[in-house]
Amino acid sequence: MSDPATRLADIRARIDHAAKVAGRKSSDITLIAVSKTHAAEAITPLIDAGQRIFGENRVQEAAEKWPALREAYPGIELHLVGQLQSNKAEDAVALFDCIHSLDRPSLVSALAKAMDKTGRQVPCFIQVNIGAEEQKGGCAIADTPAMIAEARAAGIPLAGLMCVPPLGTEPAPYFALLDKIAAENGLEGLSMGMSDDFETAIMLGASHVRIGSALFGARG
Ligand SMILES: *Cc1c(COP(=O)(O)O)cnc(C)c1O
């Protein structure tokens, strides 16, 4: 694989191109570099190349890796893209600048409490189980309007909706559906699109793309 700076430039160029084709501004699309499983030595070359927004999927792993990196590099923004247990809500609110996995009422109350306690207002995406998959995290499509209302009532700042379409299927219909649900509920942000499908997601309105392996190489 090429060096990290080249990979980052390549992804940025592909984001720019997809945005242009879609008649959108690429500055409206946030690239989250998903650094889960990768050590600091793999992350710093991307920071040196200008990337500042990173994603992790586990609170514990992020708590081990990021405080030192943040001290060394100012201006880092950290996003949680993985499932969150209610008992880790306070750690997550203290550590992350954005949470993409709000998916159940018990987590709404845990996060609201944690935000109250820490005084940190962390924007959250509601994760929708867009393919209605048995094992997958995310709130059922039918329950999404109620989840949005609950989160709003609890004072949680909502960034939008997030999804991970079923593996091995054409993702476009799922991205379009997430966009439709967001529009129906007055939400603008759409966290959707990963290494294999981010261009499609951008054409269908993604505001945040979460890219891991295309930037870091395959996870071990
Ligand atoms: C790992 C992960 C990503 C990045 O996936 P790649 O296919 O490596 O780009 C994006 N979103 C979530 C929720 C993830 O867990």
Short mmCIF file of C-alpha atoms and ligand atoms in Angstrom, two decimals:
data_model
loop_
_atom_site.label_atom_id
_atom_site.label_comp_id
_atom_site.label_asym_id
_atom_site.label_seq_id
_atom_site.Cartn_x
_atom_site.Cartn_y
_atom_site.Cartn_z
CA MET A 1 0.00 0.00 0.00
CA SER A 2 1.05 3.61 -0.61
CA ASP A 3 2.04 5.95 2.22
CA PRO A 4 -0.59 7.48 4.53
CA ALA A 5 -0.36 10.99 3.09
CA THR A 6 -0.99 9.64 -0.43
CA ARG A 7 -3.93 7.53 0.75
CA LEU A 8 -5.44 10.54 2.50
CA ALA A 9 -5.00 12.72 -0.59
CA ASP A 10 -6.58 9.99 -2.72
CA ILE A 11 -9.64 9.70 -0.44
CA ARG A 12 -10.00 13.49 -0.33
CA ALA A 13 -9.87 13.63 -4.12
CA ARG A 14 -12.54 10.93 -4.37
CA ILE A 15 -14.73 12.83 -1.87
CA ASP A 16 -14.29 16.03 -3.91
CA HIS A 17 -15.19 14.22 -7.10
CA ALA A 18 -18.29 12.53 -5.66
CA ALA A 19 -19.43 15.87 -4.21
CA LYS A 20 -18.94 17.58 -7.55
CA VAL A 21 -20.92 14.92 -9.41
CA ALA A 22 -23.70 15.30 -6.82
CA GLY A 23 -23.70 19.09 -7.11
CA ARG A 24 -22.57 19.44 -3.52
CA LYS A 25 -19.73 21.28 -1.80
CA SER A 26 -17.04 18.92 -0.54
CA SER A 27 -16.64 21.22 2.47
CA ASP A 28 -20.09 20.00 3.56
CA ILE A 29 -18.74 16.46 3.90
CA THR A 30 -16.77 15.52 7.00
CA LEU A 31 -14.18 12.77 6.66
CA ILE A 32 -13.85 10.69 9.83
CA ALA A 33 -10.69 8.56 9.78
CA VAL A 34 -11.67 5.39 11.67
CA SER A 35 -8.52 4.39 13.52
CA LYS A 36 -9.90 1.46 15.55
CA THR A 37 -7.35 -1.34 16.12
CA HIS A 38 -4.53 0.87 14.82
CA ALA A 39 -1.75 2.03 17.11
CA ALA A 40 -0.55 5.61 17.55
CA GLU A 41 2.36 4.98 15.12
CA ALA A 42 -0.17 4.36 12.35
CA ILE A 43 -2.26 7.38 13.30
CA THR A 44 0.38 10.12 13.57
CA PRO A 45 1.32 10.07 9.84
CA LEU A 46 -2.31 10.94 9.02
CA ILE A 47 -2.30 13.74 11.60
CA ASP A 48 0.93 15.02 10.08
CA ALA A 49 -0.78 14.94 6.69
CA GLY A 50 -3.51 17.23 8.01
CA GLN A 51 -6.29 14.89 9.19
CA ARG A 52 -7.81 16.02 12.51
CA ILE A 53 -11.09 14.08 12.79
CA PHE A 54 -10.85 10.47 13.93
CA GLY A 55 -13.27 7.71 14.85
CA GLU A 56 -13.01 4.84 17.32
CA ASN A 57 -15.49 2.07 18.05
CA ARG A 58 -14.57 1.22 21.66
CA VAL A 59 -14.46 3.60 24.62
CA GLN A 60 -11.71 1.65 26.38
CA GLU A 61 -9.41 1.53 23.35
CA ALA A 62 -9.93 5.24 22.69
CA ALA A 63 -9.21 6.08 26.33
CA GLU A 64 -5.90 4.25 26.06
CA LYS A 65 -4.78 5.78 22.76
CA TRP A 66 -6.09 9.30 22.45
CA PRO A 67 -5.25 11.40 25.54
CA ALA A 68 -1.52 11.30 24.72
CA LEU A 69 -2.11 11.96 21.02
CA ARG A 70 -4.37 14.89 21.86
CA GLU A 71 -1.75 16.37 24.10
CA ALA A 72 0.81 16.11 21.32
CA TYR A 73 -1.48 17.39 18.54
CA PRO A 74 -3.96 20.19 19.21
CA GLY A 75 -7.29 20.40 17.42
CA ILE A 76 -8.15 16.70 17.32
CA GLU A 77 -11.85 15.83 17.12
CA LEU A 78 -12.81 12.33 18.25
CA HIS A 79 -15.98 10.49 17.20
CA LEU A 80 -17.42 7.31 18.70
CA VAL A 81 -18.73 5.12 15.87
CA GLY A 82 -19.27 1.87 17.79
CA GLN A 83 -21.89 0.53 20.16
CA LEU A 84 -22.02 2.21 23.55
CA GLN A 85 -22.95 0.49 26.81
CA SER A 86 -24.95 2.69 29.18
CA ASN A 87 -22.40 2.21 31.97
CA LYS A 88 -19.72 3.77 29.72
CA ALA A 89 -21.83 6.82 28.84
CA GLU A 90 -19.97 9.16 31.18
CA ASP A 91 -16.55 8.05 29.91
CA ALA A 92 -17.78 8.47 26.35
CA VAL A 93 -19.11 11.98 26.98
CA ALA A 94 -15.83 12.98 28.61
CA LEU A 95 -13.70 11.58 25.79
CA PHE A 96 -15.62 12.05 22.54
CA ASP A 97 -16.76 15.13 20.64
CA CYS A 98 -19.53 13.29 18.81
CA ILE A 99 -21.37 9.99 19.31
CA HIS A 100 -22.78 8.10 16.31
CA SER A 101 -24.45 5.21 18.13
CA LEU A 102 -27.38 6.49 20.15
CA ASP A 103 -29.84 3.65 19.55
CA ARG A 104 -32.09 3.03 22.57
CA PRO A 105 -34.07 4.85 25.26
CA SER A 106 -31.85 3.66 28.13
CA LEU A 107 -28.88 5.27 26.41
CA VAL A 108 -30.79 8.53 25.98
CA SER A 109 -31.16 8.81 29.74
CA ALA A 110 -27.60 7.68 30.45
CA LEU A 111 -26.16 10.21 27.99
CA ALA A 112 -28.40 13.03 29.20
CA LYS A 113 -27.28 12.34 32.77
CA ALA A 114 -23.61 12.18 31.73
CA MET A 115 -23.90 15.49 29.83
CA ASP A 116 -25.52 17.12 32.85
CA LYS A 117 -22.84 15.84 35.16
CA THR A 118 -19.84 16.71 32.98
CA GLY A 119 -21.27 19.93 31.56
CA ARG A 120 -20.28 18.73 28.09
CA GLN A 121 -22.91 18.87 25.32
CA VAL A 122 -21.87 16.16 22.88
CA PRO A 123 -23.76 16.00 19.57
CA CYS A 124 -25.23 12.56 18.87
CA PHE A 125 -26.37 10.72 15.77
CA ILE A 126 -29.22 8.27 16.24
CA GLN A 127 -28.16 4.95 14.73
CA VAL A 128 -30.92 3.31 12.71
CA ASN A 129 -30.99 -0.43 11.99
CA ILE A 130 -31.69 0.42 8.38
CA GLY A 131 -31.68 -3.17 7.05
CA ALA A 132 -33.82 -4.49 9.93
CA GLU A 133 -31.08 -7.01 10.73
CA GLU A 134 -31.51 -9.30 13.70
CA GLN A 135 -27.97 -8.96 15.13
CA LYS A 136 -27.27 -5.36 14.21
CA GLY A 137 -27.20 -2.38 16.56
CA GLY A 138 -29.45 0.55 15.87
CA CYS A 139 -32.97 1.56 16.58
CA ALA A 140 -35.78 -0.03 14.52
CA ILE A 141 -37.04 2.18 11.71
CA ALA A 142 -40.54 2.23 13.20
CA ASP A 143 -39.16 3.39 16.57
CA THR A 144 -36.94 6.14 15.15
CA PRO A 145 -39.39 9.08 15.38
CA ALA A 146 -40.04 8.25 19.05
CA MET A 147 -36.28 7.96 19.73
CA ILE A 148 -35.72 11.36 18.12
CA ALA A 149 -38.48 12.89 20.25
CA GLU A 150 -37.06 11.32 23.42
CA ALA A 151 -33.55 12.55 22.69
CA ARG A 152 -34.85 16.05 21.99
CA ALA A 153 -36.94 16.04 25.18
CA ALA A 154 -33.87 14.96 27.16
CA GLY A 155 -31.90 17.91 25.76
CA ILE A 156 -29.40 15.83 23.78
CA PRO A 157 -28.03 17.80 20.82
CA LEU A 158 -28.92 15.76 17.73
CA ALA A 159 -26.50 15.76 14.81
CA GLY A 160 -28.63 13.52 12.57
CA LEU A 161 -28.99 9.84 11.73
CA MET A 162 -26.39 7.13 11.22
CA CYS A 163 -26.53 3.72 9.55
CA VAL A 164 -24.48 0.73 8.46
CA PRO A 165 -26.28 -1.04 5.58
CA PRO A 166 -26.36 -4.86 5.46
CA LEU A 167 -23.08 -6.37 4.32
CA GLY A 168 -22.89 -7.58 0.74
CA THR A 169 -25.94 -5.76 -0.57
CA GLU A 170 -26.31 -2.69 -2.75
CA PRO A 171 -26.19 0.12 -0.16
CA ALA A 172 -27.86 2.91 -2.16
CA PRO A 173 -31.50 2.08 -1.22
CA TYR A 174 -30.54 2.06 2.47
CA PHE A 175 -28.74 5.40 2.22
CA ALA A 176 -31.74 6.89 0.42
CA LEU A 177 -34.07 5.54 3.11
CA LEU A 178 -31.95 7.05 5.91
CA ASP A 179 -32.05 10.40 4.11
CA LYS A 180 -35.84 10.17 3.83
CA ILE A 181 -36.30 9.34 7.54
CA ALA A 182 -34.00 12.24 8.50
CA ALA A 183 -35.91 14.69 6.29
CA GLU A 184 -39.26 13.55 7.69
CA ASN A 185 -37.97 14.27 11.19
CA GLY A 186 -36.26 17.59 10.57
CA LEU A 187 -32.71 16.28 10.87
CA GLU A 188 -29.93 17.23 8.46
CA GLY A 189 -26.83 15.23 9.34
CA LEU A 190 -26.32 11.82 7.74
CA SER A 191 -23.46 9.64 8.99
CA MET A 192 -23.21 7.02 6.26
CA GLY A 193 -20.60 5.59 3.90
CA MET A 194 -17.48 3.55 4.66
CA SER A 195 -14.41 2.55 2.63
CA ASP A 196 -16.37 0.53 0.07
CA ASP A 197 -19.37 2.77 -0.44
CA PHE A 198 -18.63 6.36 0.57
CA GLU A 199 -19.02 7.81 -2.92
CA THR A 200 -22.53 6.36 -3.19
CA ALA A 201 -23.30 7.74 0.28
CA ILE A 202 -22.10 11.21 -0.72
CA MET A 203 -24.31 11.17 -3.80
CA LEU A 204 -27.24 10.32 -1.52
CA GLY A 205 -26.56 13.11 0.96
CA ALA A 206 -23.97 11.88 3.49
CA SER A 207 -22.64 14.66 5.73
CA HIS A 208 -20.16 12.39 7.54
CA VAL A 209 -18.28 9.48 5.95
CA ARG A 210 -16.50 7.00 8.24
CA ILE A 211 -13.44 5.58 6.52
CA GLY A 212 -11.07 3.04 8.04
CA SER A 213 -9.38 0.44 5.85
CA ALA A 214 -9.02 2.66 2.78
CA LEU A 215 -6.90 5.01 4.90
CA PHE A 216 -5.12 2.63 7.28
CA GLY A 217 -5.01 -0.63 5.37
CA ALA A 218 -6.77 -3.82 6.44
CA ARG A 219 -7.29 -4.34 10.15
CA GLY A 220 -5.26 -7.16 11.67
C1 LIG B 1 -15.01 0.08 11.29
C2 LIG B 1 -16.12 1.00 11.01
C3 LIG B 1 -16.07 1.89 9.93
C4 LIG B 1 -14.92 1.92 8.93
O1 LIG B 1 -15.02 0.79 8.11
P1 LIG B 1 -14.05 0.58 6.81
O2 LIG B 1 -14.81 -0.38 5.99
O3 LIG B 1 -12.79 0.06 7.34
O4 LIG B 1 -13.92 1.90 6.16
C5 LIG B 1 -17.13 2.75 9.75
N1 LIG B 1 -18.19 2.74 10.58
C6 LIG B 1 -18.28 1.90 11.64
C7 LIG B 1 -19.49 1.95 12.50
C8 LIG B 1 -17.26 1.00 11.87
O5 LIG B 1 -17.36 0.16 12.91
#
